[in-house]
Amino acid sequence: MAKRVRVRAPELIGKGGWINTGDRQLSLAELRGRIVIADFWTFCCVNCLHVLDELRELEERHRDTVVIVGVHSPKFVHEAEHRAVVDAVERYGVEHPVLDDPELATWKQYAVRAWPTLVVIDPEGYVVAQHAGEGHAHAIARLVEELEAEHEAKGTLRRGDGPYVAPEPEPTTLRFPGKALLLPSGNFLVSDTTRHQLVELAEDAETVVRRIGSGTRGLTDGTADTAAFNEPQGLALLDDGSVVVADTVNHALRRLDLATGAVTTLAGTGRQWWQGSPTSGPAREIDLSSPWDVAVFGGKVWIAMAGVHQLWAYDPERGTVAVAAGTTNEGLVDGPAAEAWFAQPSGLAATADRLWLADSETSALRWVDPDGHVHTAVGTGLFDFGHRDGAAEQALFQHPLGVTALPDGSVAVSDTYNHALRRYDPATGEVTTLATDLREPSDAVLAGEDIVVVESGRHRLTRLRLPEEAARVASVAHRTQRAATEVAPGRLRLDVVFQAPAGQKLDTRYGPSTRLLVSSTPPELLLKGEGADTDLSRELELNPAVEEGVLHVSAMAASCDDDEANAYPACHVHQQDWGVPVRMTEGGASRLPLVLAGMDQDA
């Protein structure tokens, strides 16, 4: 076995303390003898949620040798609240210990630069691998098997139960509901996301009429009792009276027959879409990626495809799906549909001439016109957020997940991380606050003269009278709190480190198997090196006149089993987007390494 690069693992520390341990404080010393996988995540990040699901099988299969430790490292201000982290751990079914690190102390100790990042620590307490982004579960599983054999032989592997302690279940009617729909009957249909069900409530928005779904994670068609969902979210009424459901973690669209309660699958294969997968075709044959909301616009069902930062469309008549807008690059860029950039679109609302969308990671309200052009009403980009009313150009949201068209032509925004309901009026260009003291509102629907808000963090629907005058709140503004990397002005060597997992090699059968895309905020930061190419290393030239900014780096690599005798080797895609804050400093670094997979040999 080749000698493995090892670095002593820093201690796991976080001011927020430990979750899922029965109030016990953990240390690396207590975990000695086990293989530890530190998962650096933040709960706003859909890529982090993908990784949680990727790790479930590995976690179950190696439960007696592997301890997964989530290290929660917040992006948004709301994510630094301990209560919010506790809620997120339950909301997403995290069944391992989680360290709440609101000040990014452990993030800095491990030199992490991106969400999500996985760090593998061997039974003797040494870091042996680091992986940024998605698609690494197969490589980590193989490494775990190697470490098990190696340390079993050395006598340094300790088997047994892990430190996870399940929280006590709460007896609420709904549990972290996601979206709601007003039915023709006057009842409400709610996606009871954490319980993997749909719930029909009476007109009082409280009394349960029926539950649809078994309540167990799965992708199973059938009756109301036997069908299975996996963290469903968005709901929309089709012309035939049925409901289309964004079955988020199943990467699928489902159909609910309201009359019978029968559930069938409209689109998706159950597999997650990856770069290189088809982007159009028969709906049941095309992979999707975390569809978060749905709305009928222009005769098609538009899909907020949060997992790939795009909008897709399902054609009910033809039974097809296709990309409708977005490039898969994460950011805020307006223009023709094929050139627009989104960042985790999570809420949709259609009017006759606009499809409104809540673009959560840019904290933005955006819209698509009938010609397919994308526009931004409120929001500036990935790193600015807050609670500020006033003119749209300077107004701020914080990770909104829902948008609702109002009768007067304005829209209500479920401003999730501000715990508020906001309003944008296109006629005046003004943003106001309708209501505060909500808990993580994720959607809202009109019911007569009332607006009914999905208060996800309070596990209920809350009915509000639409106020004639908006509430007043103190203005606050924030930027993502991550320490900037000090770099020297002028030339900067960007190296994306990728080492194919053991037993695999880069897949070059059909051309280059790697891709690197670089841009910056502001655009003037980069004098040289912007754009896409296949080399994972690149010489950048930074503008000395720009004191600080953000480098946006997107990398992809495909690796396949290295076995000449196998005509159909298993192949895997590794990909990650980084937003790296940089500050110009004389004597700063002239090389910027970003680890996609492996260890940086030059560190």
Coordinates of C-alpha atoms in Angstrom, one line a residue:
M1 CA 0.0 0.0 0.0
A2 CA 1.4 3.4 -1.0
K3 CA 2.4 5.6 1.9
R4 CA -0.3 8.1 2.7
V5 CA 0.2 11.8 3.4
R6 CA -0.9 12.5 7.0
V7 CA -1.3 15.7 8.9
R8 CA -2.2 15.8 12.6
A9 CA -5.9 16.7 12.9
P10 CA -6.7 19.9 14.9
E11 CA -9.2 19.7 17.7
L12 CA -12.9 20.1 17.0
I13 CA -14.0 23.3 18.7
G14 CA -17.1 25.5 18.4
K15 CA -18.7 28.0 20.6
G16 CA -22.2 26.6 20.0
G17 CA -21.3 23.2 21.4
W18 CA -22.5 19.8 20.4
I19 CA -25.9 18.6 19.0
N20 CA -27.1 14.9 18.8
T21 CA -24.8 13.8 21.7
G22 CA -27.2 13.9 24.7
D23 CA -25.5 17.2 25.8
R24 CA -22.1 15.4 25.9
Q25 CA -19.0 17.3 24.7
L26 CA -16.8 15.4 22.3
S27 CA -13.1 15.6 21.5
L28 CA -10.9 13.9 19.0
A29 CA -9.2 12.0 21.8
E30 CA -12.5 10.3 22.6
L31 CA -12.9 9.3 18.9
R32 CA -9.4 7.8 18.7
G33 CA -9.6 4.4 17.1
R34 CA -12.5 5.3 14.9
I35 CA -12.4 6.7 11.3
V36 CA -13.8 10.3 11.6
I37 CA -15.3 12.1 8.6
A38 CA -15.7 15.8 9.4
D39 CA -18.5 17.2 7.2
F40 CA -18.2 21.0 7.0
W41 CA -21.6 22.3 6.0
T42 CA -24.1 25.1 6.4
F43 CA -27.9 24.5 6.3
C44 CA -28.7 27.1 3.5
C45 CA -26.5 25.2 1.0
V46 CA -28.2 22.7 -1.2
N47 CA -24.9 21.1 -2.1
C48 CA -24.4 20.4 1.6
L49 CA -27.8 18.8 1.7
H50 CA -26.8 16.6 -1.3
V51 CA -23.8 15.4 0.7
L52 CA -25.9 14.6 3.7
D53 CA -27.8 12.2 1.5
E54 CA -24.7 10.8 -0.2
L55 CA -23.3 9.9 3.2
R56 CA -26.4 8.1 4.6
E57 CA -25.5 4.7 3.0
L58 CA -21.8 4.9 4.1
E59 CA -22.9 5.9 7.6
E60 CA -25.2 2.9 7.9
R61 CA -22.8 0.4 6.4
H62 CA -19.8 1.4 8.5
R63 CA -21.6 2.4 11.7
D64 CA -19.3 0.4 14.0
T65 CA -16.0 1.9 12.6
V66 CA -16.9 5.4 11.2
V67 CA -18.1 8.4 13.1
I68 CA -19.4 11.3 10.9
V69 CA -19.2 14.6 12.6
G70 CA -21.0 17.5 11.1
V71 CA -19.2 20.8 11.6
H72 CA -21.8 23.6 11.0
S73 CA -20.0 26.6 9.6
P74 CA -22.5 29.4 8.9
K75 CA -22.7 31.7 5.9
F76 CA -25.8 33.8 6.9
V77 CA -26.2 35.6 10.2
H78 CA -29.3 33.5 10.9
E79 CA -27.3 30.3 10.6
A80 CA -25.1 31.4 13.5
E81 CA -28.1 31.1 15.9
H82 CA -27.8 27.9 17.8
R83 CA -31.5 27.3 17.8
A84 CA -31.6 27.5 14.0
V85 CA -28.8 24.9 13.8
V86 CA -30.6 22.5 16.2
D87 CA -33.7 22.9 14.0
A88 CA -31.8 22.3 10.8
V89 CA -30.3 19.1 12.2
E90 CA -33.8 17.7 12.8
R91 CA -35.2 19.2 9.6
Y92 CA -32.8 17.3 7.4
G93 CA -32.6 14.1 9.3
V94 CA -29.0 14.3 10.4
E95 CA -28.2 11.2 12.4
H96 CA -24.7 11.9 13.7
P97 CA -23.1 14.4 16.1
V98 CA -23.0 18.0 14.9
L99 CA -20.6 20.7 16.2
D100 CA -22.0 24.2 16.1
D101 CA -19.1 26.4 15.1
P102 CA -20.7 29.9 14.7
E103 CA -17.3 31.7 14.7
L104 CA -15.8 29.3 12.1
A105 CA -13.0 28.4 14.5
T106 CA -12.7 24.8 13.3
W107 CA -13.3 25.9 9.7
K108 CA -10.1 28.1 10.0
Q109 CA -8.1 25.4 11.8
Y110 CA -8.7 23.0 8.9
A111 CA -8.2 25.7 6.2
V112 CA -11.6 25.0 4.7
R113 CA -12.6 27.2 1.8
A114 CA -15.9 25.9 0.6
W115 CA -19.2 24.4 1.6
P116 CA -19.4 21.4 1.6
T117 CA -16.0 20.0 2.5
L118 CA -15.3 16.5 3.8
V119 CA -12.2 15.7 5.8
V120 CA -11.2 12.1 6.6
I121 CA -9.3 11.5 9.9
D122 CA -7.7 8.1 10.5
P123 CA -8.0 6.1 13.7
E124 CA -4.7 7.6 15.0
G125 CA -5.9 11.2 14.6
Y126 CA -4.3 12.2 11.3
V127 CA -6.0 13.9 8.3
V128 CA -5.5 11.6 5.3
A129 CA -7.9 13.2 2.7
Q130 CA -9.9 16.2 2.0
H131 CA -12.8 16.5 -0.6
A132 CA -14.7 19.7 -1.5
G133 CA -18.1 19.6 -3.1
E134 CA -20.3 16.7 -4.1
G135 CA -19.8 13.3 -5.7
H136 CA -17.1 11.9 -3.4
A137 CA -19.0 9.3 -1.4
H138 CA -17.7 6.4 -3.5
A139 CA -14.1 7.6 -3.0
I140 CA -14.5 8.0 0.7
A141 CA -16.2 4.6 1.0
R142 CA -13.1 3.0 -0.7
L143 CA -10.8 4.9 1.6
V144 CA -12.7 3.8 4.6
E145 CA -12.4 0.2 3.6
E146 CA -8.6 0.7 3.2
L147 CA -8.3 2.4 6.6
E148 CA -10.3 -0.4 8.2
A149 CA -8.0 -3.1 6.9
E150 CA -4.8 -1.1 7.6
H151 CA -5.7 -0.2 11.2
E152 CA -7.3 -3.6 12.0
A153 CA -3.9 -5.1 11.1
K154 CA -2.1 -2.5 13.2
G155 CA -4.5 -3.0 16.2
T156 CA -5.4 0.7 16.1
L157 CA -9.1 0.3 15.0
R158 CA -11.8 0.4 17.7
R159 CA -15.2 -0.9 16.8
G160 CA -18.5 -0.2 18.6
D161 CA -21.4 2.1 18.9
G162 CA -20.8 5.8 18.1
P163 CA -21.6 8.8 20.2
Y164 CA -24.9 9.7 18.3
V165 CA -27.9 10.3 20.6
A166 CA -31.2 10.7 18.9
P167 CA -33.3 13.7 20.0
E168 CA -36.8 13.2 21.5
P169 CA -39.5 13.5 18.8
E170 CA -41.9 16.4 19.1
P171 CA -45.7 15.8 18.9
T172 CA -46.6 18.5 16.4
T173 CA -49.2 18.2 13.6
L174 CA -46.7 19.4 11.0
R175 CA -42.9 19.2 11.2
F176 CA -40.9 21.8 9.4
P177 CA -43.5 22.3 6.6
G178 CA -42.1 23.6 3.3
K179 CA -44.8 24.9 1.0
A180 CA -48.6 25.2 0.9
L181 CA -51.4 25.3 -1.7
L182 CA -54.9 26.6 -1.5
L183 CA -57.2 23.9 -2.9
P184 CA -60.4 24.5 -4.9
S185 CA -62.3 23.2 -1.8
G186 CA -60.9 25.9 0.4
N187 CA -58.7 23.5 2.2
F188 CA -54.9 23.7 2.3
L189 CA -52.4 21.2 1.1
V190 CA -49.1 21.4 2.9
S191 CA -45.8 19.6 2.2
D192 CA -44.9 18.2 5.6
T193 CA -41.3 18.0 4.6
T194 CA -39.4 16.4 7.5
R195 CA -42.1 13.7 7.9
H196 CA -42.0 13.0 4.1
Q197 CA -45.8 13.5 3.7
L198 CA -48.4 15.8 2.3
V199 CA -51.1 17.0 4.7
E200 CA -54.5 18.3 3.8
L201 CA -55.8 20.8 6.4
A202 CA -59.3 22.2 6.7
E203 CA -60.1 25.8 6.0
D204 CA -59.0 26.7 9.6
A205 CA -55.5 25.7 8.5
E206 CA -55.2 23.6 11.6
T207 CA -57.5 20.5 11.4
V208 CA -56.0 17.5 9.6
V209 CA -58.3 16.1 6.9
R210 CA -55.9 13.5 5.6
R211 CA -52.3 12.6 5.3
I212 CA -50.8 11.4 2.0
G213 CA -47.6 9.3 2.1
S214 CA -46.3 6.5 4.4
G215 CA -44.1 8.9 6.2
T216 CA -41.0 6.9 5.4
R217 CA -38.3 8.2 3.0
G218 CA -38.7 6.6 -0.4
L219 CA -39.8 6.9 -4.1
T220 CA -42.8 4.7 -4.3
D221 CA -46.0 5.3 -6.3
G222 CA -49.3 4.1 -4.9
T223 CA -52.2 5.0 -2.6
A224 CA -52.3 7.7 0.0
D225 CA -51.2 5.1 2.6
T226 CA -48.4 3.4 0.6
A227 CA -46.9 6.1 -1.5
A228 CA -43.5 7.4 -0.4
F229 CA -41.9 10.9 -0.7
N230 CA -38.5 12.2 0.3
E231 CA -38.6 15.7 1.8
P232 CA -41.3 17.1 -0.6
Q233 CA -41.5 20.9 -1.1
G234 CA -43.3 22.8 -3.8
L235 CA -46.9 22.3 -4.9
A236 CA -48.9 23.5 -7.9
L237 CA -52.4 22.9 -9.2
L238 CA -52.6 21.5 -12.8
D239 CA -55.5 22.2 -15.3
D240 CA -56.9 18.7 -14.7
G241 CA -57.4 19.3 -11.0
S242 CA -54.4 17.3 -9.9
V243 CA -51.4 18.6 -7.9
V244 CA -47.8 18.4 -9.0
V245 CA -45.3 18.0 -6.2
A246 CA -41.6 18.9 -6.1
D247 CA -40.3 15.8 -4.4
T248 CA -37.0 17.4 -3.6
V249 CA -34.6 14.7 -2.3
N250 CA -36.0 12.2 -4.7
H251 CA -35.1 14.5 -7.6
A252 CA -38.5 14.0 -9.0
L253 CA -41.9 15.5 -9.8
R254 CA -44.9 13.6 -8.5
R255 CA -48.6 13.8 -9.3
L256 CA -51.3 13.7 -6.6
D257 CA -54.9 12.8 -7.6
L258 CA -56.9 14.9 -5.2
A259 CA -60.0 12.7 -5.6
T260 CA -58.4 9.3 -4.9
G261 CA -55.2 10.2 -3.1
A262 CA -53.2 8.2 -5.6
V263 CA -49.6 9.3 -6.2
T264 CA -47.6 8.7 -9.5
T265 CA -44.3 10.0 -10.8
L266 CA -44.3 12.6 -13.6
A267 CA -40.6 13.4 -14.1
G268 CA -37.2 12.3 -12.9
T269 CA -35.5 9.0 -12.4
G270 CA -34.7 9.3 -8.7
R271 CA -31.1 10.0 -9.6
Q272 CA -29.4 13.3 -9.2
W273 CA -28.5 15.3 -12.4
W274 CA -24.7 15.7 -12.9
Q275 CA -22.8 17.7 -15.5
G276 CA -22.9 15.8 -18.8
S277 CA -26.4 14.3 -18.1
P278 CA -29.1 15.0 -20.7
T279 CA -30.9 18.4 -20.2
S280 CA -34.1 17.6 -22.1
G281 CA -36.2 14.6 -23.2
P282 CA -39.0 12.3 -22.0
A283 CA -39.7 13.4 -18.4
R284 CA -39.4 9.9 -16.8
E285 CA -36.0 9.4 -18.4
I286 CA -34.2 12.6 -17.4
D287 CA -32.4 13.1 -14.1
L288 CA -33.4 16.2 -12.0
S289 CA -31.6 17.9 -9.1
S290 CA -33.4 19.0 -6.0
P291 CA -36.5 20.6 -7.4
W292 CA -37.6 23.0 -4.7
D293 CA -40.8 24.7 -6.1
V294 CA -43.1 24.5 -9.0
A295 CA -45.5 27.0 -10.8
V296 CA -47.6 26.9 -13.9
F297 CA -46.5 29.7 -16.3
G298 CA -47.1 29.8 -20.1
G299 CA -48.8 26.4 -20.1
K300 CA -45.8 24.6 -18.6
V301 CA -44.8 23.6 -15.1
W302 CA -41.7 25.7 -14.3
I303 CA -39.4 24.1 -11.8
A304 CA -37.0 25.9 -9.4
M305 CA -34.1 23.4 -9.8
A306 CA -32.2 24.5 -6.7
G307 CA -29.6 21.8 -7.0
V308 CA -28.1 23.1 -10.3
H309 CA -29.0 26.8 -10.1
Q310 CA -31.4 26.7 -13.0
L311 CA -35.1 26.8 -14.0
W312 CA -36.5 23.8 -15.9
A313 CA -39.9 23.3 -17.4
Y314 CA -42.2 20.3 -17.6
D315 CA -44.6 20.1 -20.5
P316 CA -47.7 18.2 -19.3
E317 CA -49.0 17.6 -22.8
R318 CA -45.8 16.1 -24.3
G319 CA -44.6 14.5 -21.1
T320 CA -41.1 16.1 -21.5
V321 CA -38.7 18.2 -19.4
A322 CA -36.0 20.6 -20.4
V323 CA -33.8 23.4 -19.1
A324 CA -35.6 26.7 -19.4
A325 CA -33.1 29.2 -18.0
G326 CA -29.7 29.2 -16.4
T327 CA -26.2 27.9 -17.1
T328 CA -25.6 25.9 -13.8
N329 CA -23.1 28.6 -12.8
E330 CA -23.9 30.1 -9.4
G331 CA -24.4 33.8 -9.2
L332 CA -26.6 36.7 -10.2
V333 CA -26.5 37.5 -13.9
D334 CA -29.5 38.8 -15.9
G335 CA -30.2 38.5 -19.6
P336 CA -31.4 35.9 -22.0
A337 CA -32.5 32.6 -20.4
A338 CA -29.5 30.7 -21.8
E339 CA -27.0 33.2 -20.3
A340 CA -28.6 33.9 -16.9
W341 CA -27.1 32.8 -13.6
F342 CA -29.1 31.8 -10.6
A343 CA -28.2 30.7 -7.0
Q344 CA -30.4 28.1 -5.6
P345 CA -33.8 29.3 -6.8
S346 CA -36.3 28.1 -4.1
G347 CA -39.7 29.8 -4.6
L348 CA -41.9 30.5 -7.7
A349 CA -45.1 32.5 -8.3
A350 CA -46.7 33.1 -11.7
T351 CA -48.8 36.0 -12.9
A352 CA -50.1 36.6 -16.5
D353 CA -46.8 38.2 -17.6
R354 CA -44.2 37.3 -15.0
L355 CA -42.7 34.3 -13.3
W356 CA -41.4 35.6 -10.0
L357 CA -38.7 33.7 -8.2
A358 CA -37.0 33.8 -4.8
D359 CA -33.3 33.3 -5.6
S360 CA -32.2 32.3 -2.1
E361 CA -28.4 32.3 -2.1
T362 CA -28.2 35.7 -3.7
S363 CA -31.0 36.9 -1.3
A364 CA -32.7 38.2 -4.4
L365 CA -36.2 38.6 -5.9
R366 CA -36.1 38.0 -9.7
W367 CA -38.5 37.5 -12.5
V368 CA -38.7 35.9 -16.0
D369 CA -40.7 37.6 -18.8
P370 CA -42.7 35.8 -21.4
D371 CA -39.8 36.0 -23.9
G372 CA -37.5 34.2 -21.4
H373 CA -35.4 37.1 -20.3
V374 CA -34.3 37.2 -16.7
H375 CA -34.5 40.3 -14.6
T376 CA -33.6 41.2 -11.0
A377 CA -36.0 43.4 -8.9
V378 CA -34.1 43.2 -5.6
G379 CA -30.7 41.8 -4.7
T380 CA -27.0 42.3 -5.7
G381 CA -25.2 39.0 -5.4
L382 CA -24.0 36.1 -3.3
F383 CA -22.4 38.1 -0.5
D384 CA -24.8 40.9 0.5
F385 CA -27.9 40.4 2.6
G386 CA -29.8 41.9 5.5
H387 CA -33.1 43.5 6.4
R388 CA -33.5 46.9 4.7
D389 CA -36.6 48.5 3.3
G390 CA -36.8 51.3 0.8
A391 CA -35.9 51.6 -2.9
A392 CA -35.3 48.3 -4.5
E393 CA -31.7 49.2 -5.5
Q394 CA -30.6 49.3 -1.9
A395 CA -33.2 47.0 -0.2
L396 CA -32.0 43.7 1.3
F397 CA -33.4 40.3 2.0
Q398 CA -31.8 37.3 3.8
H399 CA -32.1 33.9 2.1
P400 CA -35.8 34.1 1.0
L401 CA -37.5 30.8 0.1
G402 CA -40.9 31.9 -1.1
V403 CA -42.7 34.4 -3.2
T404 CA -46.5 35.1 -3.5
A405 CA -48.3 37.2 -6.1
L406 CA -50.7 39.7 -4.5
P407 CA -54.0 41.0 -6.0
D408 CA -52.6 44.6 -6.6
G409 CA -49.7 43.4 -8.8
S410 CA -47.1 43.5 -6.0
V411 CA -45.5 40.4 -4.5
A412 CA -45.0 39.1 -0.9
V413 CA -41.6 37.6 -0.2
S414 CA -41.2 35.0 2.5
D415 CA -37.9 36.4 3.8
T416 CA -36.9 33.3 5.6
Y417 CA -33.8 34.1 7.5
N418 CA -35.1 37.5 8.5
H419 CA -38.3 35.8 10.0
A420 CA -40.4 38.3 8.1
L421 CA -42.9 38.8 5.3
R422 CA -41.8 41.5 2.9
R423 CA -43.5 43.2 0.0
Y424 CA -42.1 44.5 -3.3
D425 CA -44.2 46.9 -5.4
P426 CA -43.1 47.0 -9.1
A427 CA -45.1 50.2 -9.6
T428 CA -43.1 52.2 -7.1
G429 CA -39.9 50.1 -6.9
E430 CA -40.2 50.0 -3.1
V431 CA -39.7 47.2 -0.6
T432 CA -41.6 47.3 2.7
T433 CA -42.1 44.9 5.6
L434 CA -45.6 43.4 6.1
A435 CA -45.0 41.3 9.2
T436 CA -42.2 40.3 11.5
D437 CA -41.9 37.8 14.4
L438 CA -42.4 34.8 12.1
R439 CA -40.1 31.8 12.4
E440 CA -38.4 30.8 9.1
P441 CA -41.4 31.6 6.8
S442 CA -40.9 29.5 3.7
D443 CA -44.1 30.2 1.7
A444 CA -47.4 32.0 1.8
V445 CA -50.8 31.6 0.0
L446 CA -53.7 34.0 -0.4
A447 CA -57.0 33.0 1.2
G448 CA -59.6 35.7 0.7
E449 CA -58.4 38.9 2.4
D450 CA -55.9 36.9 4.4
I451 CA -52.4 35.7 3.6
V452 CA -51.6 32.3 5.2
V453 CA -47.8 31.9 5.9
V454 CA -46.0 28.6 6.2
E455 CA -44.1 29.2 9.5
S456 CA -41.6 26.4 9.0
G457 CA -39.7 26.9 12.2
R458 CA -42.9 26.9 14.3
H459 CA -44.4 23.9 12.5
R460 CA -47.7 25.6 11.5
L461 CA -49.6 27.8 9.1
T462 CA -50.2 31.3 10.4
R463 CA -53.1 33.4 9.1
L464 CA -52.5 37.2 8.8
R465 CA -54.7 40.0 7.5
L466 CA -53.0 41.8 4.7
P467 CA -52.1 45.1 6.3
E468 CA -52.8 48.4 4.6
E469 CA -49.7 49.9 6.2
A470 CA -46.4 48.0 6.4
A471 CA -44.5 47.4 9.6
R472 CA -41.4 49.4 10.3
V473 CA -38.1 47.7 11.3
A474 CA -34.6 48.9 11.9
S475 CA -32.4 48.5 8.8
V476 CA -29.4 46.1 9.0
A477 CA -27.0 45.0 6.3
H478 CA -24.5 42.2 6.3
R479 CA -21.8 40.6 4.3
T480 CA -20.7 36.9 4.5
Q481 CA -18.3 36.7 7.4
R482 CA -15.3 34.8 6.1
A483 CA -11.7 35.9 6.6
A484 CA -10.3 37.1 3.3
T485 CA -7.2 35.3 1.9
E486 CA -4.3 37.8 1.6
V487 CA -2.8 37.6 -1.8
A488 CA -0.1 39.6 -3.6
P489 CA -1.3 41.9 -6.4
G490 CA -0.3 40.8 -9.9
R491 CA 0.2 37.2 -10.7
L492 CA -1.5 34.5 -8.7
R493 CA -1.2 30.8 -9.4
L494 CA -4.5 29.0 -9.0
D495 CA -4.2 25.3 -8.5
V496 CA -7.3 23.1 -8.1
V497 CA -5.9 19.9 -6.4
F498 CA -7.5 16.7 -7.7
Q499 CA -6.2 13.2 -7.1
A500 CA -8.3 10.4 -8.5
P501 CA -9.4 8.0 -5.9
A502 CA -7.4 4.7 -5.5
G503 CA -8.2 2.4 -8.3
Q504 CA -9.5 5.2 -10.6
K505 CA -8.0 7.5 -13.2
L506 CA -9.2 10.6 -15.1
D507 CA -11.7 9.6 -17.8
T508 CA -10.1 10.8 -21.1
R509 CA -11.9 8.5 -23.5
Y510 CA -14.0 11.3 -25.0
G511 CA -11.7 14.2 -24.5
P512 CA -10.6 16.2 -21.4
S513 CA -12.3 15.1 -18.2
T514 CA -11.7 18.3 -16.2
R515 CA -13.1 21.8 -16.4
L516 CA -12.2 25.0 -14.6
L517 CA -14.3 28.2 -14.8
V518 CA -13.1 31.4 -13.1
S519 CA -14.7 34.8 -12.7
S520 CA -14.7 37.6 -10.1
T521 CA -16.6 40.2 -8.2
P522 CA -16.1 42.9 -9.1
P523 CA -15.2 42.0 -12.6
E524 CA -12.4 44.5 -12.6
L525 CA -10.5 42.3 -10.0
L526 CA -9.3 40.0 -12.8
L527 CA -7.0 41.4 -15.4
K528 CA -6.2 37.9 -16.8
G529 CA -7.4 34.4 -16.3
E530 CA -11.2 34.8 -16.5
G531 CA -13.3 32.1 -18.4
A532 CA -13.4 28.4 -18.9
D533 CA -10.7 25.9 -19.8
T534 CA -9.8 22.2 -19.2
D535 CA -6.6 22.7 -17.2
L536 CA -7.1 22.7 -13.4
S537 CA -4.2 25.1 -12.9
R538 CA -4.2 28.7 -14.2
E539 CA -2.1 31.9 -14.0
L540 CA -4.3 34.7 -12.9
E541 CA -3.4 38.4 -12.9
L542 CA -5.1 40.5 -10.2
N543 CA -5.7 44.2 -10.5
P544 CA -3.6 46.1 -7.9
A545 CA -6.1 48.9 -8.1
V546 CA -8.9 46.7 -6.6
E547 CA -8.1 46.3 -2.9
E548 CA -10.5 43.3 -2.3
G549 CA -13.0 41.2 -4.0
V550 CA -14.2 37.6 -4.5
L551 CA -12.8 35.0 -6.9
H552 CA -15.5 32.6 -8.2
V553 CA -14.0 29.2 -9.1
S554 CA -15.9 26.3 -10.4
A555 CA -14.1 23.0 -11.0
M556 CA -15.2 19.6 -12.3
A557 CA -13.3 16.3 -12.8
A558 CA -14.5 12.9 -13.9
S559 CA -12.8 9.7 -12.9
C560 CA -13.4 6.0 -13.8
D561 CA -12.3 2.6 -12.6
D562 CA -8.8 1.9 -13.8
D563 CA -9.4 -1.6 -15.1
E564 CA -8.5 -2.4 -18.7
A565 CA -10.5 -5.6 -18.6
N566 CA -13.7 -3.8 -17.8
A567 CA -15.4 -2.5 -20.9
Y568 CA -18.0 -0.5 -18.8
P569 CA -16.0 1.0 -15.9
A570 CA -18.0 2.9 -13.2
C571 CA -17.4 6.6 -13.6
H572 CA -17.9 9.4 -11.1
V573 CA -18.1 13.2 -11.3
H574 CA -16.5 15.4 -8.7
Q575 CA -17.5 19.1 -8.7
Q576 CA -17.4 22.2 -6.5
D577 CA -17.9 25.9 -6.6
W578 CA -15.8 28.2 -4.5
G579 CA -16.3 31.9 -3.6
V580 CA -12.9 33.0 -2.2
P581 CA -12.7 36.5 -0.6
V582 CA -9.3 37.9 -1.4
R583 CA -7.5 41.1 -0.1
M584 CA -4.5 42.6 -1.9
T585 CA -1.5 42.7 0.4
E586 CA 2.2 43.3 -0.4
G587 CA 3.9 40.0 0.6
G588 CA 0.6 38.1 0.3
A589 CA 0.4 34.6 -1.2
S590 CA 1.2 34.1 -4.8
R591 CA -0.4 30.7 -5.0
L592 CA -4.1 29.8 -4.2
P593 CA -4.6 26.0 -3.7
L594 CA -8.2 24.7 -3.7
V595 CA -8.6 21.0 -2.9
L596 CA -11.2 19.3 -4.9
A597 CA -10.1 15.8 -3.8
G598 CA -6.9 14.5 -2.1
M599 CA -4.2 16.4 -0.2
D600 CA -2.2 19.5 -1.3
Q601 CA 1.4 18.1 -1.6
D602 CA 2.8 21.7 -1.7
A603 CA 1.0 22.9 1.4

